Amino acid sequence: MCGIVGYIGKAEKKKFLIDGLQELEYRGYDSAGIAILKNGNISSFRALGKLENLRQKTKEFSSSGFGIGIGHTRWATHGKPTEANAHPHSGEFTYIIHNGIIENYKEIKEDLQAEGIKFLSQTDSEVIVHQFEQFIKKGLNSKEAFKKTIEVIEGAYAILLITKDEPETIFFAKNAVPMILGQNSCGEKFMSSSDSPLIGHATDVIYLNDGDFGWVKKDKITIFNGEVSIAPTFVTLGRDKIYAQKDGFRFFMEKEIYEQESVVSETLMGRVNDNGVELDELKNINFSNINAITICACGTSYHAALTAAYLFERISKIKCQVEIASEFRYKKPLLDQGTLFLVISQSGETADTLEALKMAKKAGMKTVAICNVDNSSIVRLSDATILTRAGIEKGVASTKAFATQIVTLWMLSLYLGNKKQNISKKVLQEEIKALLHTPSVLHVKDSIHEKIRRLSKRYLHGHGFFFIGRDIFFPLALEGALKLKEISYLHAEGYPAGEMKHGPIALADSELFTIALMPKNMLYDKTKSNVEELSARDATILAISPLEFDLADDFLQTSLQDHPMSEFFEMMIITQILALEISVRLGNDVDMPRNLAKSVTVE
Ligand code: F6R
């Protein structure tokens, strides 16, 4: 996820901006830049890669004395990580930085190009600066032009803009992406994506609300929301940096669980509309002779692949086979050019997945990656990539990467079903409605988290856990079990509910914990019978379902949803929080569990 900072004051602006960006490094980035306006001149610097490269580029530059400045770290979404795509983006007399996605950028860009504007980057963000300058050229003053620009753009954004037209002002706007304004008693003003760059500088901050926009001068902050003027409400800023990087959560994993609601909105943004799914990333791939899919991945990404296989067969009506990458590599697989080879990887560097991809490429297969890290080895090698846009994931146990992978794969299944004309308009529309409902399902309610926290104390011992489910809830059971074992070090297995009677039920006694995924919209009665069989053998049952279940020892009630995928995401959150709370009670290191690494670049 991108990071933004801004500064108004007399201190060395370069220092605050680059140090501030360093504090936002944990969000992940592939390029960075700053722009400083002083004595009527704007100096701008951009560099690919680490902030050290930007420090080197600005080594000779100094900016003390009153002035204003903005800084940005970019995590590529539209357009490759290149210097031209790095922020700030400029027009003739204005510079902007933007975090988020402008959904209607194509329409705006076409209109501006028709008016003779030349674009220098592939980003969606660049439309903001040109649109602003066009309004100025048409006679608006800079405040009117900024307000009008915000009215034109749609999507998610945190924007900072500086212009020679108003050299002591930083314009800001926030919608669905965080932005904080800060100040201190020395007359300095600050802007940032999160608290941590502000600690030690600002004493009081304003957490902007969605729809807020306005301008900051050295002695005044003006905020509007629509036509309404908003009185600035300051709160005192805390002092703990690590706490601030975790946005106040105890662990990165916890923060990432709560972030799923917003990152999934980013995954969907600009890709889904009422008529279907548009994946520009795949425009150069000819799917006409593709009649099957093979998916290769490891760990959590493999569980996403297993889930996707149900969707590809059921929605897209394309045969789908899933392989664990480390097995695939040595089985001498039969590779056929009529099969699409899909790899899924959060990091884009997993050695087994990368090697499997190389084999597919060598065999002349069409390859597509679902990946979170642009410019990673897997992205560079694949014919096309759909980025999952989860932002950097710090917790070793993957959470938001999984959620965004599933959403991406669901979109892909609709895209392919439509391309192959295997999906009716009615079904497509129902699926789109459910897809767009996903972010709200991912909202974590305090009441359910608290209930899981209380309940977790009963699940700290016993001789093992079985997570069980049917259909797409089987891979979710596998993922729930993996989360638990990774951070609690307790033995857990995921199993198809209907398969328990073929062996594992021999383990059933009161010390066997069964986490039963019992969705209303997917084979409820069948799963219920399987859980009854376990209950009859005295297994301890924690049922997760929207429907009351008398035989449950513990019960976590989910909401009544119309679509199995909505139930899937709600249950996913519950299994993630259950693992987290058990791990916390056992005193384990939640974010860095023993023996595990975030990126597995060895066999
Ligand atoms: C589990 C986890 C791992 C990874 C696996 C693949 O929480 O994080 O199982 O999913 O190592 O990694 P990527 O997706 O980076 O290829």
PDB file of N, CA and C and ligand atoms in Angstrom, residues 298-301 344-348 350 353 396-398 405 479 482-483 486 598 600, ligand 1:
ATOM      1  N   CYS A 298       1.549 -23.076  -3.027  1.00  0.00           N
ATOM      2  CA  CYS A 298       1.962 -23.698  -1.761  1.00  0.00           C
ATOM      3  C   CYS A 298       1.168 -23.081  -0.608  1.00  0.00           C
ATOM      4  N   GLY A 299       1.033 -23.850   0.475  1.00  0.00           N
ATOM      5  CA  GLY A 299       0.496 -23.336   1.737  1.00  0.00           C
ATOM      6  C   GLY A 299      -0.878 -22.696   1.589  1.00  0.00           C
ATOM      7  N   THR A 300      -0.999 -21.502   2.162  1.00  0.00           N
ATOM      8  CA  THR A 300      -2.269 -20.784   2.111  1.00  0.00           C
ATOM      9  C   THR A 300      -2.700 -20.525   0.666  1.00  0.00           C
ATOM     10  N   SER A 301      -1.738 -20.207  -0.185  1.00  0.00           N
ATOM     11  CA  SER A 301      -2.072 -19.949  -1.591  1.00  0.00           C
ATOM     12  C   SER A 301      -2.629 -21.213  -2.238  1.00  0.00           C
ATOM     13  N   ILE A 344      -0.388 -19.101  -7.880  1.00  0.00           N
ATOM     14  CA  ILE A 344      -0.863 -18.173  -6.853  1.00  0.00           C
ATOM     15  C   ILE A 344       0.252 -18.035  -5.829  1.00  0.00           C
ATOM     16  N   SER A 345       0.613 -16.785  -5.523  1.00  0.00           N
ATOM     17  CA  SER A 345       1.668 -16.572  -4.534  1.00  0.00           C
ATOM     18  C   SER A 345       1.539 -15.178  -3.936  1.00  0.00           C
ATOM     19  N   GLN A 346       1.555 -15.103  -2.627  1.00  0.00           N
ATOM     20  CA  GLN A 346       1.553 -13.794  -1.979  1.00  0.00           C
ATOM     21  C   GLN A 346       2.857 -13.074  -2.306  1.00  0.00           C
ATOM     22  N   SER A 347       3.982 -13.724  -2.026  1.00  0.00           N
ATOM     23  CA  SER A 347       5.290 -13.066  -2.129  1.00  0.00           C
ATOM     24  C   SER A 347       5.797 -12.950  -3.556  1.00  0.00           C
ATOM     25  N   GLY A 348       5.393 -13.901  -4.406  1.00  0.00           N
ATOM     26  CA  GLY A 348       5.930 -13.928  -5.762  1.00  0.00           C
ATOM     27  C   GLY A 348       7.342 -14.479  -5.824  1.00  0.00           C
ATOM     28  N   THR A 350       8.206 -17.610  -3.939  1.00  0.00           N
ATOM     29  CA  THR A 350       8.255 -18.982  -3.416  1.00  0.00           C
ATOM     30  C   THR A 350       8.935 -19.901  -4.435  1.00  0.00           C
ATOM     31  N   THR A 353       6.932 -22.720  -6.325  1.00  0.00           N
ATOM     32  CA  THR A 353       5.930 -22.193  -7.269  1.00  0.00           C
ATOM     33  C   THR A 353       6.628 -21.616  -8.491  1.00  0.00           C
ATOM     34  N   VAL A 396       3.457 -13.436   9.729  1.00  0.00           N
ATOM     35  CA  VAL A 396       3.897 -14.614   8.965  1.00  0.00           C
ATOM     36  C   VAL A 396       2.687 -15.465   8.571  1.00  0.00           C
ATOM     37  N   ALA A 397       1.718 -15.568   9.459  1.00  0.00           N
ATOM     38  CA  ALA A 397       0.502 -16.320   9.121  1.00  0.00           C
ATOM     39  C   ALA A 397      -0.356 -15.450   8.202  1.00  0.00           C
ATOM     40  N   SER A 398      -0.550 -15.950   7.002  1.00  0.00           N
ATOM     41  CA  SER A 398      -1.217 -15.158   5.965  1.00  0.00           C
ATOM     42  C   SER A 398      -2.716 -15.030   6.235  1.00  0.00           C
ATOM     43  N   GLN A 405      -6.698 -13.113  -2.491  1.00  0.00           N
ATOM     44  CA  GLN A 405      -6.522 -14.146  -3.522  1.00  0.00           C
ATOM     45  C   GLN A 405      -7.883 -14.740  -3.899  1.00  0.00           C
ATOM     46  N   GLU A 479      -7.460 -24.278   5.622  1.00  0.00           N
ATOM     47  CA  GLU A 479      -6.809 -23.000   5.924  1.00  0.00           C
ATOM     48  C   GLU A 479      -6.963 -22.657   7.417  1.00  0.00           C
ATOM     49  N   LEU A 482      -4.519 -24.739   9.241  1.00  0.00           N
ATOM     50  CA  LEU A 482      -3.143 -24.263   9.031  1.00  0.00           C
ATOM     51  C   LEU A 482      -2.862 -23.034   9.900  1.00  0.00           C
ATOM     52  N   LYS A 483      -3.830 -22.090   9.929  1.00  0.00           N
ATOM     53  CA  LYS A 483      -3.639 -20.883  10.754  1.00  0.00           C
ATOM     54  C   LYS A 483      -3.405 -21.285  12.199  1.00  0.00           C
ATOM     55  N   GLU A 486       0.025 -23.029  12.765  1.00  0.00           N
ATOM     56  CA  GLU A 486       1.168 -22.119  12.587  1.00  0.00           C
ATOM     57  C   GLU A 486       1.445 -21.285  13.833  1.00  0.00           C
ATOM     58  N   LYS A 598       8.523 -15.757   6.221  1.00  0.00           N
ATOM     59  CA  LYS A 598       7.436 -15.168   5.430  1.00  0.00           C
ATOM     60  C   LYS A 598       7.562 -15.521   3.958  1.00  0.00           C
ATOM     61  N   VAL A 600       9.377 -18.161   1.298  1.00  0.00           N
ATOM     62  CA  VAL A 600      10.124 -19.422   1.296  1.00  0.00           C
ATOM     63  C   VAL A 600      10.843 -19.574  -0.047  1.00  0.00           C
TER      64      VAL A 600
HETATM   65  C1  F6R B   1       0.651 -19.606   5.695  1.00  0.00           C
HETATM   66  C2  F6R B   1       1.639 -19.065   4.804  1.00  0.00           C
HETATM   67  C3  F6R B   1       2.368 -19.991   3.885  1.00  0.00           C
HETATM   68  C4  F6R B   1       2.419 -19.404   2.477  1.00  0.00           C
HETATM   69  C5  F6R B   1       3.270 -20.273   1.541  1.00  0.00           C
HETATM   70  C6  F6R B   1       3.260 -19.759   0.133  1.00  0.00           C
HETATM   71  O1  F6R B   1       0.111 -18.647   6.542  1.00  0.00           O
HETATM   72  O2  F6R B   1       1.873 -17.889   4.784  1.00  0.00           O
HETATM   73  O3  F6R B   1       1.776 -21.248   3.865  1.00  0.00           O
HETATM   74  O4  F6R B   1       1.114 -19.307   1.999  1.00  0.00           O
HETATM   75  O5  F6R B   1       4.582 -20.318   2.012  1.00  0.00           O
HETATM   76  O6  F6R B   1       3.728 -18.461   0.057  1.00  0.00           O
HETATM   77  P1  F6R B   1       3.414 -17.528  -1.160  1.00  0.00           P
HETATM   78  O7  F6R B   1       1.949 -17.287  -1.201  1.00  0.00           O
HETATM   79  O8  F6R B   1       4.194 -16.268  -0.886  1.00  0.00           O
HETATM   80  O9  F6R B   1       3.876 -18.225  -2.398  1.00  0.00           O
END
